[in-house]
mmCIF file of C-alpha atoms and ligand atoms in Angstrom:
data_model
loop_
_atom_site.group_PDB
_atom_site.id
_atom_site.type_symbol
_atom_site.label_atom_id
_atom_site.label_comp_id
_atom_site.label_asym_id
_atom_site.label_seq_id
_atom_site.Cartn_x
_atom_site.Cartn_y
_atom_site.Cartn_z
ATOM 1 C CA MET Z 1 17.952 -40.005 37.766
ATOM 2 C CA ALA Z 2 17.424 -42.779 35.226
ATOM 3 C CA ASP Z 3 18.876 -46.233 35.675
ATOM 4 C CA GLN Z 4 22.113 -47.284 34.107
ATOM 5 C CA VAL Z 5 21.777 -49.301 30.926
ATOM 6 C CA LEU Z 6 25.451 -49.982 30.209
ATOM 7 C CA ARG Z 7 28.520 -50.198 32.391
ATOM 8 C CA THR Z 8 32.141 -51.255 32.140
ATOM 9 C CA ASP Z 9 34.426 -52.227 34.966
ATOM 10 C CA GLY Z 10 38.196 -52.008 34.587
ATOM 11 C CA LEU Z 11 37.912 -52.441 30.831
ATOM 12 C CA THR Z 12 41.372 -52.925 29.341
ATOM 13 C CA LYS Z 13 42.792 -53.797 25.928
ATOM 14 C CA HIS Z 14 46.438 -54.457 25.183
ATOM 15 C CA PHE Z 15 47.784 -54.669 21.639
ATOM 16 C CA GLY Z 16 51.227 -56.141 22.168
ATOM 17 C CA GLY Z 17 53.032 -53.509 24.212
ATOM 18 C CA ILE Z 18 50.349 -50.836 23.696
ATOM 19 C CA THR Z 19 47.548 -50.408 26.209
ATOM 20 C CA ALA Z 20 44.819 -48.865 24.062
ATOM 21 C CA VAL Z 21 42.153 -48.900 26.791
ATOM 22 C CA ASP Z 22 43.387 -48.868 30.351
ATOM 23 C CA GLY Z 23 41.115 -49.888 33.217
ATOM 24 C CA VAL Z 24 38.076 -47.875 32.149
ATOM 25 C CA SER Z 25 35.086 -47.990 34.501
ATOM 26 C CA PHE Z 26 32.219 -46.147 32.891
ATOM 27 C CA GLY Z 27 28.415 -46.099 33.088
ATOM 28 C CA LEU Z 28 25.720 -44.799 30.758
ATOM 29 C CA ASP Z 29 22.203 -43.915 31.930
ATOM 30 C CA SER Z 30 19.197 -44.930 29.861
ATOM 31 C CA ASP Z 31 18.160 -41.306 29.193
ATOM 32 C CA GLU Z 32 21.600 -39.888 28.607
ATOM 33 C CA CYS Z 33 23.548 -38.493 25.651
ATOM 34 C CA CYS Z 34 27.213 -38.812 26.572
ATOM 35 C CA ALA Z 35 30.138 -37.733 24.385
ATOM 36 C CA LEU Z 36 33.410 -39.633 24.471
ATOM 37 C CA ILE Z 37 36.248 -37.345 23.442
ATOM 38 C CA GLY Z 38 40.020 -37.450 23.340
ATOM 39 C CA PRO Z 39 42.948 -36.968 20.979
ATOM 40 C CA ASN Z 40 43.939 -39.320 18.164
ATOM 41 C CA GLY Z 41 44.952 -42.682 19.520
ATOM 42 C CA ALA Z 42 43.291 -42.071 22.909
ATOM 43 C CA GLY Z 43 41.422 -45.382 22.648
ATOM 44 C CA LYS Z 44 37.911 -44.223 21.705
ATOM 45 C CA THR Z 45 37.427 -46.608 18.767
ATOM 46 C CA THR Z 46 38.949 -49.480 20.721
ATOM 47 C CA PHE Z 47 36.548 -48.730 23.592
ATOM 48 C CA PHE Z 48 33.588 -48.869 21.158
ATOM 49 C CA ASN Z 49 34.940 -52.131 19.712
ATOM 50 C CA LEU Z 50 35.140 -53.615 23.206
ATOM 51 C CA LEU Z 51 31.551 -52.584 23.962
ATOM 52 C CA THR Z 52 30.164 -54.132 20.780
ATOM 53 C CA GLY Z 53 32.278 -57.289 20.892
ATOM 54 C CA GLU Z 54 34.344 -56.494 17.809
ATOM 55 C CA LEU Z 55 37.322 -56.856 20.140
ATOM 56 C CA GLU Z 56 37.689 -59.032 23.202
ATOM 57 C CA PRO Z 57 38.992 -57.254 26.312
ATOM 58 C CA SER Z 58 42.296 -58.230 27.894
ATOM 59 C CA GLU Z 59 40.725 -57.518 31.282
ATOM 60 C CA GLY Z 60 37.525 -56.106 32.714
ATOM 61 C CA SER Z 61 33.856 -56.448 31.889
ATOM 62 C CA VAL Z 62 30.977 -54.976 29.886
ATOM 63 C CA GLU Z 63 27.453 -55.294 31.260
ATOM 64 C CA PHE Z 64 24.082 -54.325 29.883
ATOM 65 C CA HIS Z 65 20.852 -53.776 31.807
ATOM 66 C CA ASP Z 66 17.363 -54.634 30.594
ATOM 67 C CA ASP Z 67 14.048 -55.492 32.247
ATOM 68 C CA ASP Z 68 15.557 -58.767 33.496
ATOM 69 C CA GLY Z 69 18.517 -57.090 35.200
ATOM 70 C CA TRP Z 70 22.225 -56.987 34.356
ATOM 71 C CA HIS Z 71 23.714 -59.210 31.642
ATOM 72 C CA ASP Z 72 27.394 -59.851 31.077
ATOM 73 C CA LEU Z 73 28.266 -58.939 27.482
ATOM 74 C CA THR Z 74 32.019 -59.403 27.940
ATOM 75 C CA GLY Z 75 33.480 -61.307 25.019
ATOM 76 C CA LEU Z 76 30.150 -61.758 23.201
ATOM 77 C CA ALA Z 77 30.128 -61.490 19.399
ATOM 78 C CA PRO Z 78 28.848 -58.295 17.713
ATOM 79 C CA HIS Z 79 25.583 -59.943 16.610
ATOM 80 C CA GLU Z 80 24.968 -60.963 20.231
ATOM 81 C CA THR Z 81 25.579 -57.475 21.649
ATOM 82 C CA ALA Z 82 23.351 -56.085 18.867
ATOM 83 C CA SER Z 83 20.590 -58.539 19.849
ATOM 84 C CA ALA Z 84 20.988 -57.405 23.448
ATOM 85 C CA GLY Z 85 20.194 -53.848 22.319
ATOM 86 C CA LEU Z 86 23.540 -52.195 21.567
ATOM 87 C CA HIS Z 87 23.772 -50.777 18.034
ATOM 88 C CA ARG Z 88 26.561 -48.824 16.434
ATOM 89 C CA SER Z 89 27.119 -46.466 13.542
ATOM 90 C CA TYR Z 90 30.551 -46.397 11.961
ATOM 91 C CA GLN Z 91 33.117 -43.684 11.241
ATOM 92 C CA ILE Z 92 33.589 -45.192 7.782
ATOM 93 C CA THR Z 93 30.315 -45.508 5.933
ATOM 94 C CA ASN Z 94 28.756 -48.921 6.256
ATOM 95 C CA LEU Z 95 25.902 -48.676 3.757
ATOM 96 C CA PHE Z 96 25.023 -50.856 0.776
ATOM 97 C CA PRO Z 97 25.841 -48.202 -1.835
ATOM 98 C CA THR Z 98 23.946 -49.528 -4.858
ATOM 99 C CA THR Z 99 20.659 -50.386 -3.146
ATOM 100 C CA THR Z 100 17.898 -47.989 -2.202
ATOM 101 C CA VAL Z 101 17.697 -45.970 0.966
ATOM 102 C CA ARG Z 102 14.629 -47.988 2.038
ATOM 103 C CA GLU Z 103 16.368 -51.294 1.329
ATOM 104 C CA ASN Z 104 19.370 -50.341 3.476
ATOM 105 C CA VAL Z 105 17.115 -49.868 6.497
ATOM 106 C CA ARG Z 106 14.845 -52.807 5.623
ATOM 107 C CA VAL Z 107 17.806 -55.203 5.503
ATOM 108 C CA ALA Z 108 19.022 -53.922 8.879
ATOM 109 C CA ALA Z 109 15.533 -54.282 10.391
ATOM 110 C CA GLN Z 110 15.199 -57.816 9.078
ATOM 111 C CA ALA Z 111 18.707 -58.752 10.230
ATOM 112 C CA HIS Z 112 17.658 -57.813 13.768
ATOM 113 C CA GLY Z 113 14.292 -59.531 13.432
ATOM 114 C CA ASP Z 114 13.343 -63.191 13.372
ATOM 115 C CA ALA Z 115 14.194 -63.805 9.748
ATOM 116 C CA THR Z 116 17.904 -63.252 10.375
ATOM 117 C CA THR Z 117 19.277 -65.696 7.815
ATOM 118 C CA ARG Z 118 16.802 -64.809 5.091
ATOM 119 C CA PHE Z 119 17.207 -61.091 4.860
ATOM 120 C CA TRP Z 120 17.936 -60.912 1.141
ATOM 121 C CA ARG Z 121 14.953 -63.032 0.135
ATOM 122 C CA ASN Z 122 11.411 -62.242 -0.765
ATOM 123 C CA VAL Z 123 10.863 -58.775 0.629
ATOM 124 C CA GLY Z 124 7.099 -59.082 0.151
ATOM 125 C CA ALA Z 125 6.956 -61.902 2.665
ATOM 126 C CA PHE Z 126 8.107 -59.639 5.483
ATOM 127 C CA PRO Z 127 6.034 -56.467 5.245
ATOM 128 C CA GLU Z 128 6.675 -55.632 8.892
ATOM 129 C CA TYR Z 129 10.309 -54.861 8.079
ATOM 130 C CA VAL Z 130 9.311 -52.595 5.211
ATOM 131 C CA ASP Z 131 6.936 -50.822 7.611
ATOM 132 C CA GLU Z 132 9.695 -50.470 10.193
ATOM 133 C CA ALA Z 133 11.999 -49.045 7.505
ATOM 134 C CA GLU Z 134 9.347 -46.487 6.488
ATOM 135 C CA THR Z 135 8.836 -45.383 10.090
ATOM 136 C CA ILE Z 136 12.573 -44.999 10.636
ATOM 137 C CA LEU Z 137 13.077 -43.089 7.369
ATOM 138 C CA GLU Z 138 10.327 -40.718 8.442
ATOM 139 C CA ARG Z 139 12.118 -40.145 11.731
ATOM 140 C CA VAL Z 140 15.540 -39.504 10.199
ATOM 141 C CA GLY Z 141 14.094 -37.190 7.557
ATOM 142 C CA LEU Z 142 14.651 -39.415 4.531
ATOM 143 C CA ALA Z 143 11.096 -40.545 3.723
ATOM 144 C CA ALA Z 144 11.121 -38.554 0.482
ATOM 145 C CA LYS Z 145 14.385 -40.243 -0.549
ATOM 146 C CA ALA Z 146 13.310 -43.824 0.193
ATOM 147 C CA ASP Z 147 13.611 -44.907 -3.450
ATOM 148 C CA ASP Z 148 16.933 -43.142 -4.073
ATOM 149 C CA ILE Z 149 20.119 -45.172 -4.429
ATOM 150 C CA ALA Z 150 22.201 -44.783 -1.269
ATOM 151 C CA GLN Z 151 25.401 -43.747 -3.038
ATOM 152 C CA ASN Z 152 23.586 -40.785 -4.623
ATOM 153 C CA LEU Z 153 22.756 -39.177 -1.265
ATOM 154 C CA SER Z 154 24.678 -36.149 -0.041
ATOM 155 C CA HIS Z 155 27.206 -36.743 2.700
ATOM 156 C CA GLY Z 156 24.831 -35.359 5.329
ATOM 157 C CA GLU Z 157 22.014 -37.586 4.073
ATOM 158 C CA LYS Z 158 24.297 -40.623 4.241
ATOM 159 C CA ARG Z 159 24.890 -39.771 7.904
ATOM 160 C CA GLN Z 160 21.110 -39.616 8.386
ATOM 161 C CA LEU Z 161 20.774 -43.007 6.696
ATOM 162 C CA GLU Z 162 23.519 -44.518 8.852
ATOM 163 C CA LEU Z 163 21.590 -43.383 11.892
ATOM 164 C CA GLY Z 164 18.471 -44.973 10.387
ATOM 165 C CA VAL Z 165 20.324 -48.253 9.905
ATOM 166 C CA ALA Z 166 21.518 -48.113 13.525
ATOM 167 C CA LEU Z 167 17.936 -47.484 14.715
ATOM 168 C CA ALA Z 168 16.601 -50.598 12.966
ATOM 169 C CA GLY Z 169 15.695 -53.305 15.448
ATOM 170 C CA ASP Z 170 14.904 -50.731 18.143
ATOM 171 C CA PRO Z 171 18.136 -50.654 20.188
ATOM 172 C CA ASP Z 172 18.351 -49.348 23.761
ATOM 173 C CA VAL Z 173 21.839 -47.920 23.288
ATOM 174 C CA LEU Z 174 23.262 -46.178 20.227
ATOM 175 C CA LEU Z 175 27.005 -45.844 19.810
ATOM 176 C CA LEU Z 176 27.676 -43.160 17.215
ATOM 177 C CA ASP Z 177 31.170 -42.915 15.783
ATOM 178 C CA GLU Z 178 31.837 -39.339 14.620
ATOM 179 C CA PRO Z 179 28.306 -38.681 13.351
ATOM 180 C CA ALA Z 180 29.217 -35.161 12.166
ATOM 181 C CA ALA Z 181 32.531 -36.061 10.489
ATOM 182 C CA GLY Z 182 32.772 -34.631 6.993
ATOM 183 C CA VAL Z 183 29.313 -33.038 7.181
ATOM 184 C CA SER Z 184 29.322 -29.518 5.727
ATOM 185 C CA SER Z 185 28.904 -26.702 8.217
ATOM 186 C CA GLU Z 186 25.427 -25.921 6.760
ATOM 187 C CA SER Z 187 24.256 -29.474 7.462
ATOM 188 C CA VAL Z 188 25.786 -29.945 10.910
ATOM 189 C CA ASP Z 189 22.751 -28.408 12.627
ATOM 190 C CA GLU Z 190 20.471 -30.977 10.952
ATOM 191 C CA VAL Z 191 22.635 -33.845 12.163
ATOM 192 C CA VAL Z 192 22.689 -32.343 15.663
ATOM 193 C CA ASP Z 193 18.888 -31.939 15.670
ATOM 194 C CA LEU Z 194 18.472 -35.516 14.516
ATOM 195 C CA ILE Z 195 20.736 -36.927 17.220
ATOM 196 C CA ARG Z 196 18.980 -34.792 19.819
ATOM 197 C CA ASN Z 197 15.671 -36.245 18.655
ATOM 198 C CA VAL Z 198 16.950 -39.830 18.720
ATOM 199 C CA ALA Z 199 18.453 -39.257 22.179
ATOM 200 C CA THR Z 200 14.974 -38.562 23.592
ATOM 201 C CA ASP Z 201 14.237 -42.292 23.629
ATOM 202 C CA HIS Z 202 17.653 -43.961 23.392
ATOM 203 C CA ALA Z 203 20.807 -43.866 25.457
ATOM 204 C CA VAL Z 204 23.478 -42.368 23.199
ATOM 205 C CA LEU Z 205 27.249 -42.566 23.462
ATOM 206 C CA LEU Z 206 28.983 -40.626 20.728
ATOM 207 C CA VAL Z 207 32.576 -40.148 19.707
ATOM 208 C CA GLU Z 208 32.972 -36.722 18.138
ATOM 209 C CA HIS Z 209 35.881 -34.358 17.491
ATOM 210 C CA ASN Z 210 33.691 -31.336 16.722
ATOM 211 C CA MET Z 211 33.469 -29.649 20.131
ATOM 212 C CA ASP Z 212 30.607 -27.386 19.093
ATOM 213 C CA VAL Z 213 28.564 -30.504 18.344
ATOM 214 C CA VAL Z 214 29.678 -32.089 21.611
ATOM 215 C CA MET Z 215 28.810 -29.022 23.706
ATOM 216 C CA ASP Z 216 25.479 -28.722 21.913
ATOM 217 C CA LEU Z 217 24.396 -32.325 22.399
ATOM 218 C CA ALA Z 218 26.045 -33.929 25.368
ATOM 219 C CA ASP Z 219 24.513 -34.175 28.842
ATOM 220 C CA ARG Z 220 27.875 -35.458 29.953
ATOM 221 C CA ILE Z 221 31.403 -35.740 28.559
ATOM 222 C CA ALA Z 222 33.884 -38.536 29.183
ATOM 223 C CA VAL Z 223 37.506 -37.930 28.187
ATOM 224 C CA LEU Z 224 39.971 -40.636 27.229
ATOM 225 C CA HIS Z 225 43.699 -39.913 27.136
ATOM 226 C CA GLN Z 226 46.232 -42.650 26.463
ATOM 227 C CA GLY Z 227 43.535 -45.224 27.181
ATOM 228 C CA GLU Z 228 42.587 -43.811 30.564
ATOM 229 C CA LEU Z 229 39.403 -42.025 31.541
ATOM 230 C CA ILE Z 230 40.809 -38.699 32.766
ATOM 231 C CA ALA Z 231 37.496 -36.842 33.196
ATOM 232 C CA ASP Z 232 33.804 -37.689 33.245
ATOM 233 C CA GLY Z 233 31.126 -35.158 34.126
ATOM 234 C CA PRO Z 234 28.945 -32.213 33.062
ATOM 235 C CA PRO Z 235 30.104 -30.542 29.795
ATOM 236 C CA THR Z 236 31.171 -27.163 31.157
ATOM 237 C CA GLU Z 237 33.008 -28.750 34.077
ATOM 238 C CA VAL Z 238 34.893 -31.114 31.766
ATOM 239 C CA ARG Z 239 35.610 -28.360 29.242
ATOM 240 C CA ASP Z 240 37.186 -26.228 31.947
ATOM 241 C CA ASP Z 241 39.155 -29.076 33.529
ATOM 242 C CA ASP Z 242 42.896 -28.336 33.407
ATOM 243 C CA ALA Z 243 43.921 -31.898 32.531
ATOM 244 C CA VAL Z 244 41.381 -32.012 29.687
ATOM 245 C CA GLN Z 245 42.536 -28.657 28.361
ATOM 246 C CA GLU Z 246 46.106 -29.876 28.341
ATOM 247 C CA ALA Z 247 45.402 -33.322 26.874
ATOM 248 C CA TYR Z 248 42.927 -32.362 24.203
ATOM 249 C CA LEU Z 249 41.097 -29.083 24.092
ATOM 250 C CA GLY Z 250 44.191 -26.903 24.041
ATOM 251 C CA GLY Z 251 42.352 -23.623 24.467
ATOM 252 C CA TYR Z 252 39.064 -24.556 22.775
ATOM 253 C CA ASP Z 253 36.977 -21.411 22.809
ATOM 254 C CA PRO Z 254 33.334 -21.824 21.825
ATOM 255 C CA ASP Z 255 33.126 -18.165 20.800
ATOM 256 C CA ALA Z 256 36.260 -18.087 18.690
ATOM 257 C CA PRO Z 257 35.809 -17.582 14.946
ATOM 258 C CA THR Z 258 36.528 -20.784 13.057
ATOM 259 C CA ALA Z 259 38.040 -21.357 9.651
ATOM 260 C CA GLY Z 260 39.755 -24.049 7.683
ATOM 261 C CA ASP Z 261 39.016 -27.531 6.453
ATOM 262 C CA ASP Z 262 35.847 -29.436 7.278
ATOM 263 C CA SER Z 263 37.291 -32.453 8.970
ATOM 264 C CA GLY Z 264 40.138 -31.156 11.099
ATOM 265 C CA ASP Z 265 43.083 -33.495 11.490
ATOM 266 C CA GLY Z 266 41.573 -35.202 14.494
ATOM 267 C CA SER Z 267 44.564 -34.435 16.658
ATOM 268 C CA GLY Z 268 42.642 -31.935 18.723
ATOM 269 C CA ALA Z 269 39.149 -30.604 19.174
ATOM 270 C CA THR Z 270 37.601 -28.590 16.371
ATOM 271 C CA GLY Z 271 34.938 -25.947 16.197
ATOM 272 C CA GLU Z 272 31.864 -26.344 14.019
ATOM 273 C CA ASP Z 273 33.670 -25.468 10.832
ATOM 274 C CA GLY Z 274 36.622 -27.629 11.633
ATOM 275 C CA GLY Z 275 38.941 -24.801 12.570
ATOM 276 C CA GLY Z 276 41.760 -26.307 14.583
ATOM 277 C CA VAL Z 277 42.153 -24.905 18.036
ATOM 278 C CA ALA Z 278 44.773 -27.234 19.457
HETATM 279 N N1 ATP D 1 44.337 -53.504 15.920
HETATM 280 C C1 ATP D 1 45.294 -52.799 16.512
HETATM 281 N N2 ATP D 1 46.541 -53.292 16.644
HETATM 282 C C2 ATP D 1 47.515 -52.589 17.270
HETATM 283 N N3 ATP D 1 47.319 -51.363 17.819
HETATM 284 C C3 ATP D 1 46.104 -50.830 17.722
HETATM 285 C C4 ATP D 1 45.028 -51.505 17.061
HETATM 286 N N4 ATP D 1 43.919 -50.718 17.131
HETATM 287 C C5 ATP D 1 44.293 -49.597 17.787
HETATM 288 N N5 ATP D 1 45.599 -49.661 18.135
HETATM 289 C C6 ATP D 1 46.338 -48.653 18.893
HETATM 290 O O1 ATP D 1 45.603 -48.403 20.079
HETATM 291 C C7 ATP D 1 45.634 -47.024 20.405
HETATM 292 C C8 ATP D 1 44.199 -46.488 20.475
HETATM 293 O O2 ATP D 1 43.670 -46.434 19.138
HETATM 294 P P1 ATP D 1 42.164 -46.028 18.830
HETATM 295 O O3 ATP D 1 41.976 -46.188 17.354
HETATM 296 O O4 ATP D 1 41.256 -46.764 19.731
HETATM 297 O O5 ATP D 1 42.163 -44.488 19.224
HETATM 298 P P2 ATP D 1 41.066 -43.370 18.891
HETATM 299 O O6 ATP D 1 40.914 -42.568 20.120
HETATM 300 O O7 ATP D 1 39.846 -44.014 18.346
HETATM 301 O O8 ATP D 1 41.774 -42.505 17.759
HETATM 302 P P3 ATP D 1 41.087 -41.651 16.550
HETATM 303 O O9 ATP D 1 40.523 -40.417 17.161
HETATM 304 O O10 ATP D 1 42.264 -41.359 15.678
HETATM 305 O O11 ATP D 1 40.064 -42.503 15.874
HETATM 306 C C9 ATP D 1 46.500 -46.350 19.355
HETATM 307 O O12 ATP D 1 47.820 -46.275 19.847
HETATM 308 C C10 ATP D 1 46.425 -47.311 18.174
HETATM 309 O O13 ATP D 1 47.582 -47.221 17.373
#
């Protein structure tokens, strides 16, 4: 078994009277693709925000492991957790819409590199970041679109680019927030293949409502419900867990025909085509 790269201990976040994340102790191995699932309001986004430092925990800790051992990330700012090796893609697109595909990745690479405060200046002076961008675009399947303007990409391609942006700076851990959300059913397989590829050399923690994607990709599933981790284990075991069925999956059947809108309403798990099953 690989070593852990990330762990939380008793991680908790209160918003006034609401406990969004409630004493979560969780670990992620360096070679693992783990899915974090749960109904709307379960605390998944808050948990991500606590990991990256976008929110400060009320209690508990976040630690990250590298060659020098464990480091306490609790309460660090997002740029500090990113420097440590924790990168995130967002549910809401986070691209520079009017610049090129290459430039989106180049800026991210340079922001994580030494020239942090100069990332808009003089591209020619930093060819290594252009090279890094080219390599990443190759990997995410967008090399042929490098000169396209980001806002002109299809939705699926924007998801590929977001993954490319998250890969810039060579993180150890990728946190992916609904990477298949809004992607048409024809393109979901491409996104799944891409994440599977990226997961071969990164630890991946993904939030995803599409249970077909989750069952396809995840080595392990962690389930949040009302801020608490109610299950954490192998996919089939978690899928068949009574508490998980009741809290979220509500009769999810991988073989059931699916129909309906592409996004689902997020209140329960969806099949590949977004057919509600809750
Ligand atoms: N900034 C905030 N202020 C107050 N309450 C918040 C804040 N952010 C989240 N919450 C509350 O915390 C709880 C967890 O929300 P969170 O967005 O983390 O859930 P989620 O599992 O990501 O949901 P979704 O699947 O809809 O994205 C919810 O009750 C939400 O209303």
